[in-house]
Amino acid sequence: MKVVITYCNSWSYRPQALRVRDEITSVYKDAVVELAPGGSGDFLVEVDGRKLFFNKDFAKPRFPSEGEILNLIKVAA
């Protein structure tokens, strides 16, 4: 499984990206997780080229809660 986490570097979203990366790799040992610095306040998680989470898809942009990305991966499988 290939995961790309694009996070806003100017707003210092890296700690949230690292948390999500650690959650994914703790369950999916074979996952390849790439952290991609971005901008514009974005926080995007893509798995195998499919968007699973984008913070701006919500009425109020937010970060994924603990375990949320793992649940989205299970649903998408």
PDB file of C-alpha atoms in Angstrom:
ATOM      1  CA  MET A   1       0.000   0.000   0.000  1.00  0.00           C
ATOM      2  CA  LYS A   2       1.366   3.419  -1.009  1.00  0.00           C
ATOM      3  CA  VAL A   3       0.279   6.366   1.121  1.00  0.00           C
ATOM      4  CA  VAL A   4       1.018  10.012   0.390  1.00  0.00           C
ATOM      5  CA  ILE A   5       0.340  12.551   3.127  1.00  0.00           C
ATOM      6  CA  THR A   6       0.513  16.105   1.806  1.00  0.00           C
ATOM      7  CA  TYR A   7       0.668  18.642   4.583  1.00  0.00           C
ATOM      8  CA  CYS A   8       0.991  22.415   4.753  1.00  0.00           C
ATOM      9  CA  ASN A   9       4.570  23.191   5.665  1.00  0.00           C
ATOM     10  CA  SER A  10       3.954  26.916   6.253  1.00  0.00           C
ATOM     11  CA  TRP A  11       1.301  26.178   8.875  1.00  0.00           C
ATOM     12  CA  SER A  12       3.486  23.518  10.540  1.00  0.00           C
ATOM     13  CA  TYR A  13       1.152  20.570   9.932  1.00  0.00           C
ATOM     14  CA  ARG A  14       4.085  18.118   9.969  1.00  0.00           C
ATOM     15  CA  PRO A  15       3.360  16.813  13.519  1.00  0.00           C
ATOM     16  CA  GLN A  16      -0.152  15.780  12.411  1.00  0.00           C
ATOM     17  CA  ALA A  17       1.300  14.126   9.301  1.00  0.00           C
ATOM     18  CA  LEU A  18       3.776  12.198  11.443  1.00  0.00           C
ATOM     19  CA  ARG A  19       0.970  11.062  13.778  1.00  0.00           C
ATOM     20  CA  VAL A  20      -1.079   9.745  10.846  1.00  0.00           C
ATOM     21  CA  ARG A  21       2.017   8.068   9.362  1.00  0.00           C
ATOM     22  CA  ASP A  22       2.747   6.348  12.670  1.00  0.00           C
ATOM     23  CA  GLU A  23      -0.859   5.132  12.998  1.00  0.00           C
ATOM     24  CA  ILE A  24      -0.779   3.644   9.510  1.00  0.00           C
ATOM     25  CA  THR A  25       2.613   1.956   9.859  1.00  0.00           C
ATOM     26  CA  SER A  26       1.723   0.507  13.265  1.00  0.00           C
ATOM     27  CA  VAL A  27      -1.072  -1.510  11.638  1.00  0.00           C
ATOM     28  CA  TYR A  28       0.112  -1.883   8.031  1.00  0.00           C
ATOM     29  CA  LYS A  29       3.758  -2.895   8.367  1.00  0.00           C
ATOM     30  CA  ASP A  30       4.250  -3.089   4.587  1.00  0.00           C
ATOM     31  CA  ALA A  31       2.815   0.387   3.913  1.00  0.00           C
ATOM     32  CA  VAL A  32       5.073   2.848   2.128  1.00  0.00           C
ATOM     33  CA  VAL A  33       4.252   6.293   3.497  1.00  0.00           C
ATOM     34  CA  GLU A  34       5.545   9.428   1.803  1.00  0.00           C
ATOM     35  CA  LEU A  35       5.344  12.792   3.540  1.00  0.00           C
ATOM     36  CA  ALA A  36       4.986  15.581   0.983  1.00  0.00           C
ATOM     37  CA  PRO A  37       5.317  19.179   2.155  1.00  0.00           C
ATOM     38  CA  GLY A  38       2.722  21.399   0.529  1.00  0.00           C
ATOM     39  CA  GLY A  39       1.017  24.685   1.174  1.00  0.00           C
ATOM     40  CA  SER A  40      -2.307  26.516   1.231  1.00  0.00           C
ATOM     41  CA  GLY A  41      -3.323  25.003   4.574  1.00  0.00           C
ATOM     42  CA  ASP A  42      -3.846  21.599   2.956  1.00  0.00           C
ATOM     43  CA  PHE A  43      -3.827  18.237   4.712  1.00  0.00           C
ATOM     44  CA  LEU A  44      -4.449  15.430   2.241  1.00  0.00           C
ATOM     45  CA  VAL A  45      -4.137  11.652   2.651  1.00  0.00           C
ATOM     46  CA  GLU A  46      -4.079   9.492  -0.482  1.00  0.00           C
ATOM     47  CA  VAL A  47      -3.848   5.706  -0.553  1.00  0.00           C
ATOM     48  CA  ASP A  48      -2.842   4.008  -3.794  1.00  0.00           C
ATOM     49  CA  GLY A  49      -3.711   7.194  -5.683  1.00  0.00           C
ATOM     50  CA  ARG A  50      -7.185   7.585  -4.155  1.00  0.00           C
ATOM     51  CA  LYS A  51      -8.063  10.549  -1.947  1.00  0.00           C
ATOM     52  CA  LEU A  52      -9.155   9.299   1.469  1.00  0.00           C
ATOM     53  CA  PHE A  53      -9.092  12.519   3.462  1.00  0.00           C
ATOM     54  CA  PHE A  54      -8.823  16.198   2.577  1.00  0.00           C
ATOM     55  CA  ASN A  55      -9.204  18.728   5.346  1.00  0.00           C
ATOM     56  CA  LYS A  56     -10.961  21.246   3.087  1.00  0.00           C
ATOM     57  CA  ASP A  57     -13.761  18.804   2.176  1.00  0.00           C
ATOM     58  CA  PHE A  58     -15.420  19.701   5.480  1.00  0.00           C
ATOM     59  CA  ALA A  59     -17.457  22.807   6.328  1.00  0.00           C
ATOM     60  CA  LYS A  60     -14.743  23.643   8.850  1.00  0.00           C
ATOM     61  CA  PRO A  61     -11.309  22.323   7.791  1.00  0.00           C
ATOM     62  CA  ARG A  62      -9.927  19.837  10.318  1.00  0.00           C
ATOM     63  CA  PHE A  63      -7.372  17.115  10.885  1.00  0.00           C
ATOM     64  CA  PRO A  64      -8.326  13.435  11.001  1.00  0.00           C
ATOM     65  CA  SER A  65      -9.138  12.163  14.466  1.00  0.00           C
ATOM     66  CA  GLU A  66      -7.170   9.300  15.963  1.00  0.00           C
ATOM     67  CA  GLY A  67      -8.029   6.090  14.106  1.00  0.00           C
ATOM     68  CA  GLU A  68     -10.068   7.876  11.425  1.00  0.00           C
ATOM     69  CA  ILE A  69      -7.612   7.181   8.596  1.00  0.00           C
ATOM     70  CA  LEU A  70      -7.358   3.517   9.603  1.00  0.00           C
ATOM     71  CA  ASN A  71     -11.156   3.260   9.410  1.00  0.00           C
ATOM     72  CA  LEU A  72     -11.184   4.954   6.001  1.00  0.00           C
ATOM     73  CA  ILE A  73      -8.555   2.494   4.741  1.00  0.00           C
ATOM     74  CA  LYS A  74     -10.709  -0.451   5.886  1.00  0.00           C
ATOM     75  CA  VAL A  75     -13.814   0.968   4.195  1.00  0.00           C
ATOM     76  CA  ALA A  76     -11.930   1.643   0.963  1.00  0.00           C
ATOM     77  CA  ALA A  77     -10.506  -1.902   0.794  1.00  0.00           C
TER      78      ALA A  77
END
